[in-house]
Each structure stands twice: as C-alpha cells, then as structure tokens.
C-alpha cells in the first residue's frame, strides 16, 4: 500500500475517535426517576399492611443494630421510602417468595402473609416503573468479534474470520455484545486497518495477482517436532511425529492442486516417505527421492469446500543410527507449500465468488469507469453500512478508484482501496442509531422523548439479535418499503430468520454465554481421576448442548424443554460416556432419553463439567448456576475472607463432600446462601465432575436428596427437574430477561420490568414456544423504540446524517 493510500484510509478511520467519545458520553444511567408522590399520596398501604409483617418476621435479624447481611429494614416507614431503594426491596421480594427468608428456625409467615408481602412489593414497584414508559437507550456500540466475522462472511461470501486476531471482547451482564463494555483501543484500531486490507485482497483479484497461487515458504509453516533448516530456509522433520501445517482460507468450493516442494536427507534402506493430510484426513502418500541440491514438487489434487482448512505434511519413516557410518540419519525437509484453485475446466485459477459478487459490472472503456465505480462502490457501501448511502458518500468513496488509476494501478486495485475505506468507516464498525433531533430544529420534539427506530436500524437490531450478522437482501427490501415498522411484518421476518441456518449464531453466541458452555475450552479436569476426558469428549459435550438448543429453535419447541427435554444429541463417544447403547460413529444424532436420570440441560455433561472443580464435583457451583441462569435469583457474594470449604473455628471439616458442606453451612455467615445453593447441587451429585453417572463417591453411596428453603423435598435429578418445572413462571421470566438483554445489547433496568412481564405472560399464553419469546421481544417497546438524548449538540457533532 502506498503512503498516500494509507494516509487516506487512516483519515477515513478518524471519525472513530469521535464515535468513541460519543459512546463514552452515552454510558449513562437512565434519567432520574420522577417523584412517586402520586403512588405514595394514597392511604399508605405499606404502613398499614406490610410494615407490621416486617416487624413480626424480618426486623429481628434486619434491625438497626447488627443487621444481618448489613441490611436494616427499620428505616423504611412508607411507600415512598421503599420506592427510593427499589433494588433492595426487589431482593426482599425474591428471597421471601423463594422461601429463603425468614431463615429456618425463625418464625415463618403463613402462605397468605408471604403472598401479601411479595405481591405488594412487586405490584408497587411495577406500577411506579410502568408510569415511566421508557424504552431505554442503547449505547452506541461496535461490532464484537463474532459479529465482525459473520458480517464479513455475509458481506463478501468468504469465511475469513479476520476478527479472531482482535483483542478479546469484554463481557457485561453475561454477554459480550453489551455496548457499555465494547470499547476501542489503539491496538484494535490498528487491527481494523490491517484486516481491511487483507479482506479486500482476498475478495478481489487484481490483474497483477490473477492466476497466482497462494504460496507459503517453509519458514512460515507451523508444526510439531520440527526445526528450522537454515541452509534452504525450509523446515526439517526429524521424527515420525514431525509435521508441518498451514491454515488456508479456500475461497470457494471446487478442485484445488496442492504442491509440496521437498527433499530428503536420505539414509537407510528406503527413501524418505511423507503423507499429506487435509483437516486430519490423509489425501496422499509419496516417496521423496529428491535431495538437497535438486528438490522436487509433489502435487495432490483434492476437492475442498469453501472456508478455512488445515493442510499438513507428515514424515512417515524416520531412520537414525548414530553408530552406523554416514549417512545414518533420515530426515524430510519441506521447502514450501503452494495452493492453486479453485480450478476451472481448463486448469486455470478462477477468481473467487466474492470477486464476481462485488465487481458486478466491468467497465468496457476508460470513459465508463466512473459509472462502473459508482455502481460497485455504492452497492458495497450500502450493504456494508447497512443503510442507503448518499450520492456525496459515493462520490467520496470513488475517489479511491480515481486515485489508483492516476497512480497507474488497475481498476480492481482502486475498488480494493474503496473497500478498505468502507471497512474502516464507523458506519461499518459501529451499529449507529441516530435520534431524529440530530437533524431537526432546536425547538423540535423533546430530546428525551421516545421514538421508533428507523427501519434500517430496526433491521440491524433484528439481524444481529438472531444471526449476529448483517441483514440479508430480503430484510433490506422490507426495511426499504417501510413495512418493517408493522409489528406483524416484523414478527414474520423474525420467524423466517429463525429457520435460516445462520440462526445457529443463537446457539453459539447466546446459549454459549447464557449456559456458560464457552468455558468448556478452559476447564481442565484431573486426567488421573477422569482419564476418559479428552479434547474429543470436550468438543462432543459442547456440540450436544448447541444442537439441543438449535433443535428447540428450529422445531419451535417449548422452552420448558430446557428443564426436562426427553431427547438429546449424541455421538458414540458421548453416548459411551453417558452409558447409552446403540449409538455408533462420530456423527451426532437425535436420541430419545428412555430413563429419568437425564433430561434437559441440567444433566448435560457440558454444564456439569463447567460447574465442577478439576478434581471433584461442586454442589455449590452447580446450585449457584441454577439460581443464576435458570431461576434468576443469584446469591450474594461470599463474605470476605471465607475460602471454599474452609476449616471452621472448631477444627477441620471432615467426612464426605456432603458432610463437609453441611459443616460449612453451620457457620452463620455462610448458612443463608448455602441453604439455597447446596440442596440443588446435591440433587445433581449422581453426576461426577465430567458429567458421567455414578452411584458412589469413593466408598460412600451418593445421597442426592435435598430440601429447598420453601420446604420442597426431592431425591435425585429427576425429582429436582420436576420441581424446576413447577417454577416455570420464574424460569420463563429469567430466560426472557436473558434473551432480551442479548437482543438489546444493554442491561435490563427497572423501567423494563413491565415489558418483561408482558413478554413472560405472552409466552405462557402461547404454549411457551421459542418463537413466542422472540416474537414478544421484537414487538416490545425496548426493541422497537429508543429514548432520545438531551445532549443534542453532542449528537449533532457525531452524526453526519440521519440514517433513517
């Protein structure tokens, strides 16, 4: 890239600084809530109905002095004081509803009194929140790594995954697509510039590069049990474990020729032999009789699907006898690997499909280049920026084509430069949602008022929610017609998109984070205790859970199947791990669960493994996971200075794991939380630390019984799942809240609660179908609307146009 080209591209990226500043300014809490005088002015029902119950059942522990958990409830005298500390009272309602409070051994309210306390808190807070009628405001946010990769894939048709080299995305509210945490560092800005050039060169072939194969010098090859061979800049394979490899993005399905330039250091009774493999599958073997001063090329022709694949060369017949006269050491040296294709009928390298997609018209004469450039660049920018482009924007972008031609470069090279400018623009990197006031007169609408998103903004919200990627052409067309603002049309598009293979992104990105199975790549069970656990089983565990989630989405099943679905997906390795017969081969298939030991996600090995310790199970982690991810009632953090299963003041903890936890729970500082977490974890103790079924823990029989704080008893995972199903309203609300958080890219605030109630109620009325959750989310005000920003002047500085 010339200095001038680089300078212009950097100039194109400069608005990122302004957008980053604007995003920082947007990271604010909701406007201060109005006074609740209208709520509290009536006869104060808190003073009359709730305060006496608090005094009878709560204030003995939560009084003024030595308040348990540092929470005193005595200062709250009326409804207004409760509404001023709504977060505290939401926790009170959750704990009283679940039976966690008052704790065992203390006077308990009757069921009617318990319902009165919870009902008053929830209805009072809900009424106050619903008066706000606030759809919220999503912070200006950039594409995260998965969204960037998927957008590039759908934009140019090549699965390059360039963002894999970006810094990791931060996580907020359990997800990595939250605007408040998606910042941009100088390193990431430099990465944007670098990968934009790589994407443009991969997508478009210039005349100078046409027909050239991809060539990888030996020194660039990775591998195992290899060494540099400095005499020829190659790689030396000196053992039978020696292998060199290269990962290559094959641009299209088709025939490819792969050529390996190599020679051998010959020794012993036979020549050097090597094997060639593609993604671990052998595609050829050959003898390498060539020597150092006359290396030879060894070809293999293979059909390859589009996408990233790994080609490897391995050494097959090592020979080394130090005591024998030379030559006494046989080695293989790889000089280079060359990949040619996809090949046409005449053996010539075809341009990638991305080239034909982007270069939609070819100028026939120099006079027609300007018109062709405007067509090509305008179409690409419209799709990349996910909204219509103005004539002025197209004019600025086509200057890159004109600049390249003036410097004697090809038309295609000019288009590459324009592509790079488009890909480093904030309009590509950010999902920009602009308030109408940014282009209206100052006396126009109240800047804090809510308004509908623009049709193209709504299309992007929908596609990044369901696909983690850009809208397709059908969604663009519906947005252009204005019909997407119709809730029925919006729902129909959502249901169409759920049936598209790209909806797998929900399993990979939403479910992977909601269920925390992304952590599987980081766990390391003790190999001496769990020798069956290897990378193959690790992958199978994650695949099972993702395919289970995909089936619920694809078949529009009830979300209650997450709690006790009577099927799963297994291959031979995972079926053996589960003790299920009749499953053979590496391919996953749907398997009916005929006994009650397993059912739903709670008994998936993926979840049981990530909620265990390396050497043993963890009832605490498993119980905490259920409380957080399934029931939406996370326990507070452990008191400071209390390590896991610490010895108490009376001496070391002894006995089985269950007995040690019961001793741990006798500590008053630990009891209130552990009586919520531990029983749930005990119900899953029949599964070891990698999810295999067991009846004993060492020499002791497993005791999988438990009593929940509300008094419900169970024994074993089947009865535990039955209790979870009884809590389906709580689960559906929790699941809806998690999915709404992911869909919006922000945390759920108090003013969202009314919408969340409507979503959960609507899902129950529609048979708990997965599509019903999605439909109610996309029709909700938080998804379709946006609160304005009082800082209009700042908004004007960032927004160059209303991308409506």
Coordinates of C-alpha atoms in Angstrom, one line a residue, residues 36 39 79 82-83 85-91 93 119-132 750-751 753-754:
X36 CA -43.6 8.9 43.2
X39 CA -48.2 6.5 44.3
X79 CA -44.2 3.5 50.2
X82 CA -39.4 1.7 49.6
X83 CA -39.5 3.1 46.1
X85 CA -34.5 1.9 47.4
X86 CA -36.3 -0.4 44.9
X87 CA -33.2 -2.7 44.3
X88 CA -33.2 -3.7 48.0
X89 CA -36.9 -4.4 48.0
X90 CA -36.7 -6.4 44.8
X91 CA -34.2 -8.6 46.6
X93 CA -39.4 -9.9 47.4
X119 CA -47.5 -9.2 45.9
X120 CA -47.3 -5.7 47.5
X121 CA -43.6 -5.2 46.7
X122 CA -43.9 -6.4 43.1
X123 CA -47.1 -4.5 42.3
X124 CA -46.0 -1.3 43.9
X125 CA -42.6 -1.2 42.1
X126 CA -44.3 -2.3 38.8
X127 CA -46.9 0.5 39.0
X128 CA -44.2 3.0 39.5
X129 CA -42.0 1.7 36.7
X130 CA -44.8 1.4 34.2
X131 CA -45.6 5.1 34.7
X132 CA -42.1 5.9 33.2
X750 CA -36.2 -1.1 36.4
X751 CA -38.3 0.6 33.7
X753 CA -39.9 -4.7 34.1
X754 CA -43.4 -4.0 32.8

